Amino acid sequence: MIDIKLLRNETGQVAANLARRGFVLDADSYGKEEERRKALQVRLEDLRRQRNEGSRAVGRIKSGGVDPAALASEMERLAVIDHELEETEGAFRTIEASLEAFHLTLPNLVDASIPDGRDASQNVEVRRVGDPPQLGFTPHDHVAIGEALCGMDFSEAARITGARFVVLKGDLARLQRALINFMMDVHVAEHGYEEVYVPHLVNRASLTGTGQLPKFESDLFGIAKITDWYLIPTAEVPVTNLARDRVFLNTELPKRWVAHTPCYRSEAGSYGKDLKGMIRQHQFEKVELVTVTTPDHSMEALETLTAHAEAILNKLELPYRVMLLCAGDLGFASAKTYDLEVWLPGQNQYREISSCSNCKDFQARRLQARSRARMSDKPEWVHTLNGSALAVGRTLVALLENRQDEGGRISIPEPLRPYLGGRSHLEPRRGGG
RNA sequence: GGAGAGAUGGCUGAGUGGUCGAAAGCGCUCCCCUGCUAAGGGAGUAAGGGUGAUUAAGCCCUUCGAGGGUUCGAAUCCCUCUCUCUCCGCCA
């Protein structure tokens, strides 16, 4: 949620900022509704004050020996006030609820450092690391490689569930597990994150806190039995909610958490995209980094968090580029985002493998997550950041495609070998999976 | 799933219809005393919002798990829900 006071007082300025995202905020009609709210609130509070005074008067009359005439007239006066109070309260609640609902649909303000742009085509390449491999033959895509390794089966998954799922077996299932453990270990041992294990089902409040609800319900999988619960679309939701309703001491910050979870996304509205293979699935594994900082350190924390995600790509010797998202491509909760895009020879292009965002105080306001330097200080909103490090399924795809040889062997990068029993290669196999 | 107990400020914990936004303690802040690895004394210390001159004082409203209700008046009474704890059952 953006700062409501700022929205009220500088509606035009906020509207101009949000316009950079392509979000249209009608400043005039908002201003009018806000004026109505204010007038009603002032009236309401005055009525409540009158009622409180009257109630106290009744108390005084009763305790001081009953004077029936005074009591009757006071009660009569209060009945009139109560009547108007009830009406005003109803009107106020209606407008207040509608304003609150509206506030929850407003995306975060765009950071000043963000370039203009309408969509992904106008994102800015910040740097490029590593070169696409010179394979010297027509690269296979990960689907062909996976089938040759006899460990990637989409039709079985379709039978078990439906489209956009995969069954991994043998070397590939183990490779995925190796990647998860490798990433977790690097973040814990080398980057200093605290490993957390979190629920994979979350309630509406948590999803509202991080910004998926109320606006993006169609992207989520709900569950039939408990309608308040949803499968997590990312570990960002449960992990960032660790900060909910908390007041941190600045000395406790930054909090840096890492979690591995499966992620579930309905992929509504992406029917045509990436139908083949593991790139876009309803269920995928992800290792997620979350940082909670004081406001003065969050931009620096975004660079650090992004570097931590890049470290995984570097260790796995995967070529990638860093994109600074333009205003129009920024996610709902984010003020500034770097996407990491890995090179995929099978597609002959860079594809997103990580997204690192500074949400500044946007989620903190929804979450009531605050901090202060001393107990006697007034708490202020923390800043929250999150980033994939990395999307495991896509990392697996990238490894297969970048490290294949003409015979279909996959070379395992050095740091990953201990997680695969020391093996240096995966070999294609004959026969069925 | 069954039975019972509970949910109060950063924390612990009093408070069963009328200046209770809430005793006390801890913690924290400031001051004083003392003087050396500690202790004592005093004062202050919830949040959000409205009004005020958009950042003062003051005044006011709301909030004691959430939502309803009774009442002139609710932390206190009633109903529903959520969560926590204890015991039993079941279970990985």
mmCIF file of N, CA, C and O in Angstrom, chain A residues 279-318:
data_model
loop_
_atom_site.group_PDB
_atom_site.id
_atom_site.type_symbol
_atom_site.label_atom_id
_atom_site.label_comp_id
_atom_site.label_asym_id
_atom_site.label_seq_id
_atom_site.Cartn_x
_atom_site.Cartn_y
_atom_site.Cartn_z
ATOM 1 N N ILE A 279 9.525 -24.718 -18.852
ATOM 2 C CA ILE A 279 9.708 -23.283 -18.619
ATOM 3 C C ILE A 279 8.554 -22.686 -17.832
ATOM 4 O O ILE A 279 8.736 -21.855 -16.952
ATOM 5 N N ARG A 280 7.343 -23.089 -18.152
ATOM 6 C CA ARG A 280 6.182 -22.502 -17.494
ATOM 7 C C ARG A 280 5.267 -23.624 -17.003
ATOM 8 O O ARG A 280 4.540 -24.230 -17.774
ATOM 9 N N GLN A 281 5.310 -23.897 -15.713
ATOM 10 C CA GLN A 281 4.583 -25.015 -15.135
ATOM 11 C C GLN A 281 3.642 -24.520 -14.038
ATOM 12 O O GLN A 281 3.836 -23.446 -13.478
ATOM 13 N N HIS A 282 2.646 -25.326 -13.736
ATOM 14 C CA HIS A 282 1.780 -24.986 -12.610
ATOM 15 C C HIS A 282 2.483 -25.188 -11.268
ATOM 16 O O HIS A 282 2.083 -24.623 -10.267
ATOM 17 N N GLN A 283 3.485 -26.038 -11.282
ATOM 18 C CA GLN A 283 4.228 -26.330 -10.051
ATOM 19 C C GLN A 283 5.707 -26.319 -10.372
ATOM 20 O O GLN A 283 6.136 -26.984 -11.320
ATOM 21 N N PHE A 284 6.489 -25.550 -9.621
ATOM 22 C CA PHE A 284 7.933 -25.566 -9.819
ATOM 23 C C PHE A 284 8.630 -25.270 -8.503
ATOM 24 O O PHE A 284 8.029 -24.712 -7.581
ATOM 25 N N GLU A 285 9.887 -25.670 -8.443
ATOM 26 C CA GLU A 285 10.673 -25.459 -7.217
ATOM 27 C C GLU A 285 11.410 -24.133 -7.325
ATOM 28 O O GLU A 285 11.861 -23.737 -8.401
ATOM 29 N N LYS A 286 11.522 -23.468 -6.201
ATOM 30 C CA LYS A 286 12.235 -22.191 -6.212
ATOM 31 C C LYS A 286 12.925 -21.989 -4.875
ATOM 32 O O LYS A 286 12.409 -22.372 -3.832
ATOM 33 N N VAL A 287 14.104 -21.400 -4.943
ATOM 34 C CA VAL A 287 14.793 -20.964 -3.734
ATOM 35 C C VAL A 287 14.655 -19.452 -3.696
ATOM 36 O O VAL A 287 14.992 -18.764 -4.661
ATOM 37 N N GLU A 288 14.119 -18.960 -2.591
ATOM 38 C CA GLU A 288 13.763 -17.544 -2.514
ATOM 39 C C GLU A 288 14.539 -16.838 -1.411
ATOM 40 O O GLU A 288 14.670 -17.364 -0.293
ATOM 41 N N LEU A 289 15.021 -15.648 -1.716
ATOM 42 C CA LEU A 289 15.684 -14.817 -0.711
ATOM 43 C C LEU A 289 14.755 -13.673 -0.323
ATOM 44 O O LEU A 289 14.135 -13.061 -1.190
ATOM 45 N N VAL A 290 14.666 -13.422 0.971
ATOM 46 C CA VAL A 290 13.884 -12.282 1.449
ATOM 47 C C VAL A 290 14.743 -11.468 2.400
ATOM 48 O O VAL A 290 15.438 -12.035 3.247
ATOM 49 N N THR A 291 14.734 -10.160 2.210
ATOM 50 C CA THR A 291 15.474 -9.278 3.117
ATOM 51 C C THR A 291 14.526 -8.236 3.687
ATOM 52 O O THR A 291 13.694 -7.687 2.967
ATOM 53 N N VAL A 292 14.635 -8.013 4.985
ATOM 54 C CA VAL A 292 13.888 -6.940 5.647
ATOM 55 C C VAL A 292 14.918 -5.965 6.196
ATOM 56 O O VAL A 292 15.789 -6.364 6.965
ATOM 57 N N THR A 293 14.826 -4.704 5.759
ATOM 58 C CA THR A 293 15.833 -3.727 6.196
ATOM 59 C C THR A 293 15.178 -2.439 6.684
ATOM 60 O O THR A 293 13.976 -2.237 6.525
ATOM 61 N N THR A 294 16.009 -1.580 7.234
ATOM 62 C CA THR A 294 15.573 -0.216 7.476
ATOM 63 C C THR A 294 15.573 0.515 6.130
ATOM 64 O O THR A 294 16.287 0.112 5.206
ATOM 65 N N PRO A 295 14.772 1.579 6.036
ATOM 66 C CA PRO A 295 14.622 2.251 4.744
ATOM 67 C C PRO A 295 15.940 2.745 4.137
ATOM 68 O O PRO A 295 16.124 2.677 2.923
ATOM 69 N N ASP A 296 16.844 3.202 4.970
ATOM 70 C CA ASP A 296 18.080 3.791 4.444
ATOM 71 C C ASP A 296 18.996 2.748 3.802
ATOM 72 O O ASP A 296 19.947 3.112 3.123
ATOM 73 N N HIS A 297 18.747 1.477 4.037
ATOM 74 C CA HIS A 297 19.653 0.466 3.493
ATOM 75 C C HIS A 297 19.049 -0.386 2.386
ATOM 76 O O HIS A 297 19.704 -1.287 1.881
ATOM 77 N N SER A 298 17.801 -0.085 2.004
ATOM 78 C CA SER A 298 17.141 -1.053 1.141
ATOM 79 C C SER A 298 17.693 -1.069 -0.282
ATOM 80 O O SER A 298 17.759 -2.118 -0.915
ATOM 81 N N MET A 299 18.089 0.083 -0.794
ATOM 82 C CA MET A 299 18.587 0.093 -2.175
ATOM 83 C C MET A 299 19.908 -0.657 -2.285
ATOM 84 O O MET A 299 20.152 -1.400 -3.234
ATOM 85 N N GLU A 300 20.726 -0.458 -1.278
ATOM 86 C CA GLU A 300 21.990 -1.195 -1.211
ATOM 87 C C GLU A 300 21.694 -2.693 -1.033
ATOM 88 O O GLU A 300 22.352 -3.558 -1.614
ATOM 89 N N ALA A 301 20.644 -2.996 -0.242
ATOM 90 C CA ALA A 301 20.275 -4.394 -0.022
ATOM 91 C C ALA A 301 19.790 -5.046 -1.313
ATOM 92 O O ALA A 301 19.986 -6.245 -1.527
ATOM 93 N N LEU A 302 19.174 -4.260 -2.191
ATOM 94 C CA LEU A 302 18.721 -4.815 -3.471
ATOM 95 C C LEU A 302 19.928 -5.245 -4.310
ATOM 96 O O LEU A 302 19.913 -6.301 -4.947
ATOM 97 N N GLU A 303 20.973 -4.423 -4.306
ATOM 98 C CA GLU A 303 22.184 -4.774 -5.053
ATOM 99 C C GLU A 303 22.796 -6.055 -4.477
ATOM 100 O O GLU A 303 23.217 -6.951 -5.211
ATOM 101 N N THR A 304 22.831 -6.125 -3.154
ATOM 102 C CA THR A 304 23.415 -7.297 -2.487
ATOM 103 C C THR A 304 22.624 -8.556 -2.819
ATOM 104 O O THR A 304 23.190 -9.589 -3.179
ATOM 105 N N LEU A 305 21.303 -8.445 -2.679
ATOM 106 C CA LEU A 305 20.448 -9.605 -2.924
ATOM 107 C C LEU A 305 20.582 -10.073 -4.376
ATOM 108 O O LEU A 305 20.676 -11.272 -4.664
ATOM 109 N N THR A 306 20.626 -9.114 -5.284
ATOM 110 C CA THR A 306 20.785 -9.466 -6.695
ATOM 111 C C THR A 306 22.130 -10.164 -6.916
ATOM 112 O O THR A 306 22.225 -11.150 -7.651
ATOM 113 N N ALA A 307 23.166 -9.651 -6.250
ATOM 114 C CA ALA A 307 24.495 -10.269 -6.375
ATOM 115 C C ALA A 307 24.473 -11.708 -5.858
ATOM 116 O O ALA A 307 25.155 -12.583 -6.404
ATOM 117 N N HIS A 308 23.684 -11.945 -4.804
ATOM 118 C CA HIS A 308 23.591 -13.302 -4.260
ATOM 119 C C HIS A 308 22.918 -14.248 -5.246
ATOM 120 O O HIS A 308 23.297 -15.411 -5.355
ATOM 121 N N ALA A 309 21.933 -13.754 -5.947
ATOM 122 C CA ALA A 309 21.291 -14.580 -6.976
ATOM 123 C C ALA A 309 22.267 -14.815 -8.134
ATOM 124 O O ALA A 309 22.379 -15.933 -8.648
ATOM 125 N N GLU A 310 22.985 -13.768 -8.493
ATOM 126 C CA GLU A 310 23.965 -13.899 -9.572
ATOM 127 C C GLU A 310 25.062 -14.896 -9.215
ATOM 128 O O GLU A 310 25.590 -15.594 -10.088
ATOM 129 N N ALA A 311 25.399 -14.937 -7.924
ATOM 130 C CA ALA A 311 26.470 -15.845 -7.489
ATOM 131 C C ALA A 311 26.158 -17.281 -7.865
ATOM 132 O O ALA A 311 27.049 -18.045 -8.246
ATOM 133 N N ILE A 312 24.879 -17.649 -7.775
ATOM 134 C CA ILE A 312 24.507 -19.014 -8.143
ATOM 135 C C ILE A 312 24.754 -19.252 -9.635
ATOM 136 O O ILE A 312 25.320 -20.269 -10.035
ATOM 137 N N LEU A 313 24.338 -18.294 -10.428
ATOM 138 C CA LEU A 313 24.554 -18.425 -11.878
ATOM 139 C C LEU A 313 26.045 -18.494 -12.190
ATOM 140 O O LEU A 313 26.479 -19.285 -13.035
ATOM 141 N N ASN A 314 26.821 -17.675 -11.508
ATOM 142 C CA ASN A 314 28.258 -17.666 -11.739
ATOM 143 C C ASN A 314 28.891 -19.006 -11.374
ATOM 144 O O ASN A 314 29.696 -19.560 -12.130
ATOM 145 N N LYS A 315 28.497 -19.534 -10.228
ATOM 146 C CA LYS A 315 29.073 -20.815 -9.792
ATOM 147 C C LYS A 315 28.685 -21.942 -10.743
ATOM 148 O O LYS A 315 29.436 -22.896 -10.922
ATOM 149 N N LEU A 316 27.503 -21.824 -11.319
ATOM 150 C CA LEU A 316 27.042 -22.858 -12.249
ATOM 151 C C LEU A 316 27.515 -22.568 -13.670
ATOM 152 O O LEU A 316 27.179 -23.296 -14.606
ATOM 153 N N GLU A 317 28.276 -21.475 -13.810
ATOM 154 C CA GLU A 317 28.868 -21.090 -15.104
ATOM 155 C C GLU A 317 27.796 -20.938 -16.179
ATOM 156 O O GLU A 317 27.973 -21.372 -17.312
ATOM 157 N N LEU A 318 26.681 -20.347 -15.780
ATOM 158 C CA LEU A 318 25.610 -20.117 -16.748
ATOM 159 C C LEU A 318 25.659 -18.660 -17.220
ATOM 160 O O LEU A 318 25.728 -17.752 -16.402
#
